[in-house]
PDB file of C-alpha atoms in Angstrom:
ATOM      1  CA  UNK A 162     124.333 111.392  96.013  1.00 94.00           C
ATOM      2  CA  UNK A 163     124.578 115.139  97.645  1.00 97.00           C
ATOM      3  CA  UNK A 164     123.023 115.444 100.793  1.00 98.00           C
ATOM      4  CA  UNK A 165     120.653 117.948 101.622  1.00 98.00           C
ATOM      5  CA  UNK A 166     121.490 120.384 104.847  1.00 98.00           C
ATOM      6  CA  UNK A 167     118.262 120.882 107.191  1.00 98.00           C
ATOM      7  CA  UNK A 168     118.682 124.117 109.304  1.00 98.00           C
ATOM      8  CA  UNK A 169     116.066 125.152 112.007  1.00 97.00           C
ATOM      9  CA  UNK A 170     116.434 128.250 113.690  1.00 96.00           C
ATOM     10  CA  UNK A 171     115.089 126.850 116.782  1.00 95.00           C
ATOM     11  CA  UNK A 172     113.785 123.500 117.589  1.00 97.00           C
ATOM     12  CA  UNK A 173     110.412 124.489 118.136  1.00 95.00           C
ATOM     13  CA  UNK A 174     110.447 124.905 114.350  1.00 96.00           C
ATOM     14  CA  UNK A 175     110.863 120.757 114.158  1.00 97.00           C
ATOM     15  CA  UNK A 176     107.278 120.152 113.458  1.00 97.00           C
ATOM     16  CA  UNK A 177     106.951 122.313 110.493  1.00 97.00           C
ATOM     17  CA  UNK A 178     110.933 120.951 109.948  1.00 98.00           C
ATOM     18  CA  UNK A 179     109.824 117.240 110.159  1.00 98.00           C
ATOM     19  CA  UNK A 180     107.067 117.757 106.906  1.00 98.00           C
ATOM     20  CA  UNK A 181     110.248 118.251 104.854  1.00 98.00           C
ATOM     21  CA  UNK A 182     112.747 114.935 106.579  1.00 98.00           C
ATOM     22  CA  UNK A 183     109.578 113.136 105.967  1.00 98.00           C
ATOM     23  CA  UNK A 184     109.886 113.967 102.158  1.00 98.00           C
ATOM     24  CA  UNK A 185     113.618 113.855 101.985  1.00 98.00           C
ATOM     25  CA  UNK A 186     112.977 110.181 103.358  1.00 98.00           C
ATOM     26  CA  UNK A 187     110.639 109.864 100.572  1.00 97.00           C
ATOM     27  CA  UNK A 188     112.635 109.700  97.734  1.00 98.00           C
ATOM     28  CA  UNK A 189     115.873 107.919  99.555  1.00 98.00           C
ATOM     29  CA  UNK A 190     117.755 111.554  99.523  1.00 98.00           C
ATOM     30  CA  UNK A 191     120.353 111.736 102.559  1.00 98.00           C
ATOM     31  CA  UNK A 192     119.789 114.704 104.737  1.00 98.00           C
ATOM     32  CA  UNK A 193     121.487 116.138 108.324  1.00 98.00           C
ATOM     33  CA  UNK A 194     119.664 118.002 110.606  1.00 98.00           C
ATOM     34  CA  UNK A 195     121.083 121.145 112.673  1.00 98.00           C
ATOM     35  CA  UNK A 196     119.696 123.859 115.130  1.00 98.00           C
ATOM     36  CA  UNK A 197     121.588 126.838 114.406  1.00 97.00           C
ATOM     37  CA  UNK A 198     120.301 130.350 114.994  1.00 96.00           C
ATOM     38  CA  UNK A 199     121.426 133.033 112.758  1.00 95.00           C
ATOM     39  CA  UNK A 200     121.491 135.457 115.955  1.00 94.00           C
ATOM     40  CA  UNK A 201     122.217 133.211 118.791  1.00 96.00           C
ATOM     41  CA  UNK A 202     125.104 130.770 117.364  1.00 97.00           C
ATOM     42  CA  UNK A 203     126.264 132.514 114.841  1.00 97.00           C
ATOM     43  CA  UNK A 204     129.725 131.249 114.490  1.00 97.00           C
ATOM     44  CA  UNK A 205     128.358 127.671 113.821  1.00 98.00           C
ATOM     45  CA  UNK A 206     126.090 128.501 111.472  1.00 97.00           C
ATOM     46  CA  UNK A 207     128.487 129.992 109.492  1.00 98.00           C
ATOM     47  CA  UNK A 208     131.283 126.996 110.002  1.00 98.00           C
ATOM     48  CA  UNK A 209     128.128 124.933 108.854  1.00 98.00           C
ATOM     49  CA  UNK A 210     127.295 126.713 105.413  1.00 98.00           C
ATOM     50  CA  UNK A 211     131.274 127.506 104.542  1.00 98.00           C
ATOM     51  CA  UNK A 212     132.079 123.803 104.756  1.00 98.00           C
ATOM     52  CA  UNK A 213     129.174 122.055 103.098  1.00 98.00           C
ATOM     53  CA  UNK A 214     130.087 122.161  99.789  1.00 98.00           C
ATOM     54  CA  UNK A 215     133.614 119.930 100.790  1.00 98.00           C
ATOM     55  CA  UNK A 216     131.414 117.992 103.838  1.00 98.00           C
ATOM     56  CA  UNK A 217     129.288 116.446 100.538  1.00 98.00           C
ATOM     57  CA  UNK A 218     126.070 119.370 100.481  1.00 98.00           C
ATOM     58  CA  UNK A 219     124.015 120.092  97.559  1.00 98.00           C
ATOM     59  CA  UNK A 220     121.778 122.277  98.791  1.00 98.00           C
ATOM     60  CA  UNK A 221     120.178 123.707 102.404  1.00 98.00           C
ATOM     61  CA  UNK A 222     117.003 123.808 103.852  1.00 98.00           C
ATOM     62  CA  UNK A 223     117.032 126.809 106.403  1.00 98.00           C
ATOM     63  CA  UNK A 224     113.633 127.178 108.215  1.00 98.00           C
ATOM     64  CA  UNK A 225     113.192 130.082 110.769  1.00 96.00           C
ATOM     65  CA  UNK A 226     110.460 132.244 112.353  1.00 95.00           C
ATOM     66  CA  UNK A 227     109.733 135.811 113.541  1.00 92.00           C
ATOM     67  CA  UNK A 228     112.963 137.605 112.080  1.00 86.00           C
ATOM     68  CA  UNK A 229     113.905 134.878 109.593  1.00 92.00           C
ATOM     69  CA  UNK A 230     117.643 135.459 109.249  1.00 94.00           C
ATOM     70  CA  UNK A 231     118.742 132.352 109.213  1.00 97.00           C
ATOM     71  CA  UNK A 232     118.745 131.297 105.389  1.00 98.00           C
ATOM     72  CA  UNK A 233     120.055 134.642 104.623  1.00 97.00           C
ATOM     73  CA  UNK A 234     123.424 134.162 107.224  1.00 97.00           C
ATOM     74  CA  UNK A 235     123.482 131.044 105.472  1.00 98.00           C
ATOM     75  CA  UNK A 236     123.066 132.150 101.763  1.00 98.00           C
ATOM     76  CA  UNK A 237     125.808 134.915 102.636  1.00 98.00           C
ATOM     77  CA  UNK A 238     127.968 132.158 103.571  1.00 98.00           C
ATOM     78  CA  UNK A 239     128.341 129.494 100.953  1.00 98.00           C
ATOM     79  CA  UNK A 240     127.386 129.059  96.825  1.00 98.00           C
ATOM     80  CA  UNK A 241     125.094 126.213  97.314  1.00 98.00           C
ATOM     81  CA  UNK A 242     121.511 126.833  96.257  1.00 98.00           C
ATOM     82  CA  UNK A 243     119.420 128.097  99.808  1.00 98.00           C
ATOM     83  CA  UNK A 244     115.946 127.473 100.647  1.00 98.00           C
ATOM     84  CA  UNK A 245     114.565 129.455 102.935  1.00 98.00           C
ATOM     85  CA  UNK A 246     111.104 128.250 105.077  1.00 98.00           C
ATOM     86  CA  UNK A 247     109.136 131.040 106.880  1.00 97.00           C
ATOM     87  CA  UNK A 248     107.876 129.453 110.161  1.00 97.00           C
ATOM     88  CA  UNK A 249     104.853 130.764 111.628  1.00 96.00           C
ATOM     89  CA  UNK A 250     105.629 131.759 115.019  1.00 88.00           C
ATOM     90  CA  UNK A 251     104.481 134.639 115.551  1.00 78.00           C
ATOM     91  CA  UNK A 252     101.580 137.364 116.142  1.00 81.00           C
ATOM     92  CA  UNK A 253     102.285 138.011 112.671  1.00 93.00           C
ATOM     93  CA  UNK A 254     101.095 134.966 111.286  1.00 94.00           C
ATOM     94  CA  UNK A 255     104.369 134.059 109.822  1.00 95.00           C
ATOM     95  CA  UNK A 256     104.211 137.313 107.543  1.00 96.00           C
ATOM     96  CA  UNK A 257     107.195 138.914 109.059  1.00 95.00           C
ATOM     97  CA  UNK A 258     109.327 135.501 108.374  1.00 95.00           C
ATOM     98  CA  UNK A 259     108.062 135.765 104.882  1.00 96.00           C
ATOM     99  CA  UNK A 260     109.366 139.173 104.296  1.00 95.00           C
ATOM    100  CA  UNK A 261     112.585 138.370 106.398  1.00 93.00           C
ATOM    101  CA  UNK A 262     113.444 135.594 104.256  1.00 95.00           C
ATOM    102  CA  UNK A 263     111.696 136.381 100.560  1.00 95.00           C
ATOM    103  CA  UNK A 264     113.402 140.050 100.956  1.00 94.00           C
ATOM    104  CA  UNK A 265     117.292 139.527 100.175  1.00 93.00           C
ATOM    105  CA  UNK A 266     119.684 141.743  98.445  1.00 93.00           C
ATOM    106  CA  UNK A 267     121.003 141.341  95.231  1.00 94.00           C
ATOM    107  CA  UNK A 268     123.729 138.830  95.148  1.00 96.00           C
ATOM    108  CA  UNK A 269     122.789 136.761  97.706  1.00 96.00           C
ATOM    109  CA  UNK A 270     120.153 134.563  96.529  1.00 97.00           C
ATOM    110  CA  UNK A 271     117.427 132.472  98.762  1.00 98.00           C
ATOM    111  CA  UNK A 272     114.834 130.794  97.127  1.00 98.00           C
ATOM    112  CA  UNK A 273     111.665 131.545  99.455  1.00 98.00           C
ATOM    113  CA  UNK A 274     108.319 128.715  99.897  1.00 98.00           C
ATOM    114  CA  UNK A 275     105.556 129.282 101.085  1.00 98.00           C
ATOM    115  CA  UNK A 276     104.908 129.963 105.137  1.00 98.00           C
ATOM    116  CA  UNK A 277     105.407 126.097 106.582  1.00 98.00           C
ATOM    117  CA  UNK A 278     106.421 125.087 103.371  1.00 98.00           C
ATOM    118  CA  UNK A 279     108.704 122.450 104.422  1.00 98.00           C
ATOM    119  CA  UNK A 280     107.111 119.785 101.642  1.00 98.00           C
ATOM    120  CA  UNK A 281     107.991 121.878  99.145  1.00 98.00           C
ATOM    121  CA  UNK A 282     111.682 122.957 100.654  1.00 98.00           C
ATOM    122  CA  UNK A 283     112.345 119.554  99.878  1.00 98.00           C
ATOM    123  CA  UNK A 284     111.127 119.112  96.723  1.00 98.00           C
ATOM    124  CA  UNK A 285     113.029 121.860  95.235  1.00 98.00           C
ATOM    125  CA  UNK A 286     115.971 120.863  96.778  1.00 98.00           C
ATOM    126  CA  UNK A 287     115.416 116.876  95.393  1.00 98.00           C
ATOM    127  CA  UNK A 288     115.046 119.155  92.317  1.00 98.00           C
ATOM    128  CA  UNK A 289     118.336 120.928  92.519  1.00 98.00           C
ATOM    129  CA  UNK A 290     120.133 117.607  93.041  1.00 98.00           C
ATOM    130  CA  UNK A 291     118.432 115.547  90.172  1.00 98.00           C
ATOM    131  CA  UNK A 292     119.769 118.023  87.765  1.00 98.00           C
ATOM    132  CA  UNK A 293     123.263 115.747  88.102  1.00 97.00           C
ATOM    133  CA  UNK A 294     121.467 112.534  89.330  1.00 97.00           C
ATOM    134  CA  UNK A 295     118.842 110.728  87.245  1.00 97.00           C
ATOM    135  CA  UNK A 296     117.648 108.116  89.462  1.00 97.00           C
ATOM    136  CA  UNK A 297     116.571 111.071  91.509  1.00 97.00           C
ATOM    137  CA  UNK A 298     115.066 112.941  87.980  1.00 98.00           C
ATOM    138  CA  UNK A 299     113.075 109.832  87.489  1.00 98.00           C
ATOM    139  CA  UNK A 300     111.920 109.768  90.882  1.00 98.00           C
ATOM    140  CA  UNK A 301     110.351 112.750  90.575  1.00 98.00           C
ATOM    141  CA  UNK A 302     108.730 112.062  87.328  1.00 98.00           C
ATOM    142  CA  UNK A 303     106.939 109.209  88.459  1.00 98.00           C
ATOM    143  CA  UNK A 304     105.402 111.223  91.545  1.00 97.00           C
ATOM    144  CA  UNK A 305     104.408 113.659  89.088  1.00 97.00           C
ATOM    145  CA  UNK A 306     102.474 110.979  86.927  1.00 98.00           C
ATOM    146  CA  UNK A 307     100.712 109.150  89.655  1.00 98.00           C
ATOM    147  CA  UNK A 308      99.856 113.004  90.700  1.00 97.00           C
ATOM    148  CA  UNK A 309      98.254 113.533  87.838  1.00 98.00           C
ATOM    149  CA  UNK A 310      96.321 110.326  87.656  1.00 98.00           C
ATOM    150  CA  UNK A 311      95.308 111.473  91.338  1.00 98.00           C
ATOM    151  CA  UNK A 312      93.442 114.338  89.473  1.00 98.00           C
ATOM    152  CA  UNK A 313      92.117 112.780  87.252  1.00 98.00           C
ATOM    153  CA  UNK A 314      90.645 109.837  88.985  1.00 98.00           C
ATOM    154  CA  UNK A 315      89.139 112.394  91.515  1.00 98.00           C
ATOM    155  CA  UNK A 316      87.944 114.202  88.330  1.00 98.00           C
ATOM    156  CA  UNK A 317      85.802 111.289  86.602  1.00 97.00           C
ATOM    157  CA  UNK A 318      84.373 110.797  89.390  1.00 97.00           C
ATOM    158  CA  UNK A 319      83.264 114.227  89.918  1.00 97.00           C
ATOM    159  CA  UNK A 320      82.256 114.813  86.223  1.00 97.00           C
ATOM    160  CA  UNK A 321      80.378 111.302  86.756  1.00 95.00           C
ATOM    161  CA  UNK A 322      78.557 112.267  89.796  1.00 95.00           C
ATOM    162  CA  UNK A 323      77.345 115.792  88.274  1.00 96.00           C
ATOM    163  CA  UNK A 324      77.541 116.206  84.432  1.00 95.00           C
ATOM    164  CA  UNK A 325      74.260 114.536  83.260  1.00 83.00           C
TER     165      UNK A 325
END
């Protein structure tokens, strides 16, 4: 199985960071974890995204706050699918890491989440990788069922409680 590449801008981005490992762990999908900053270490992050294709990546997690560069310098520097998650760390509420990350040119592809949306990061990257892997594809089916019979169970007893 392809592992998935976690990339935090900073490590004060691990607690939003950890909501996606914890996921990752979830459905038995092999991960590494980096702190590389798209303006600080630049070099590395770069080495990092143009060798994980060959060092067994199938996609990256990049998660960074207030500027948001980081999935872009990654994006620019490999073909694997990019996930970008805008961090909250700012005044701004996380808005300017939205627009930082969401806003990339044409050619260079990130797909964006929502603000802390590390869950999510990981789901669409478990997503990516059960396109060639259908252990993983069934995984994912079965958390959608039980889901959905989440809803529903939590609907009866709604419509119970208040449709006389």
């Amino acid at each position: 199985m392809k592992k998935v590449g976690i990339i935090m801008g900073s490590d004060s981005d691990l607690p939003v960071v950890e909501k996606a490992i914890k996921t990752l762990d979830e459905y038995g999908v092999p991960y590494e974890v980096h702190v590389y900053s798209a303006h600080r270490t630049p070099e590395q992050s770069k080495e990092f995204a143009q060798n994980a294709k060959s060092n067994g990546f199938g996609a990256i997690i990049a998660a960074a706050g207030k500027a948001a560069h980081l999935a872009g310098a990654i994006a620019a520097n490999t073909t694997l699918p990019v996930i970008g998650i805008p961090v909250k760390a700012s005044v701004l509420d996380g808005i300017d890491a939205l627009l930082s990350t969401v806003q990339m040119p044409a050619g260079i592809p990130v797909a964006t989440v929502a603000i802390d949306g590390a869950a999510n990061a990981a789901l669409l990257s478990i997503q990516i990788l059960a396109v060639s892997d259908e252990a993983l594809a069934e995984k994912l089916s079965a958390a959608r069922k039980a889901a959905t019979e989440k809803v529903l169970e939590a609907n009866a007893k709604i419509e119970e409680k208040f449709n006389k």
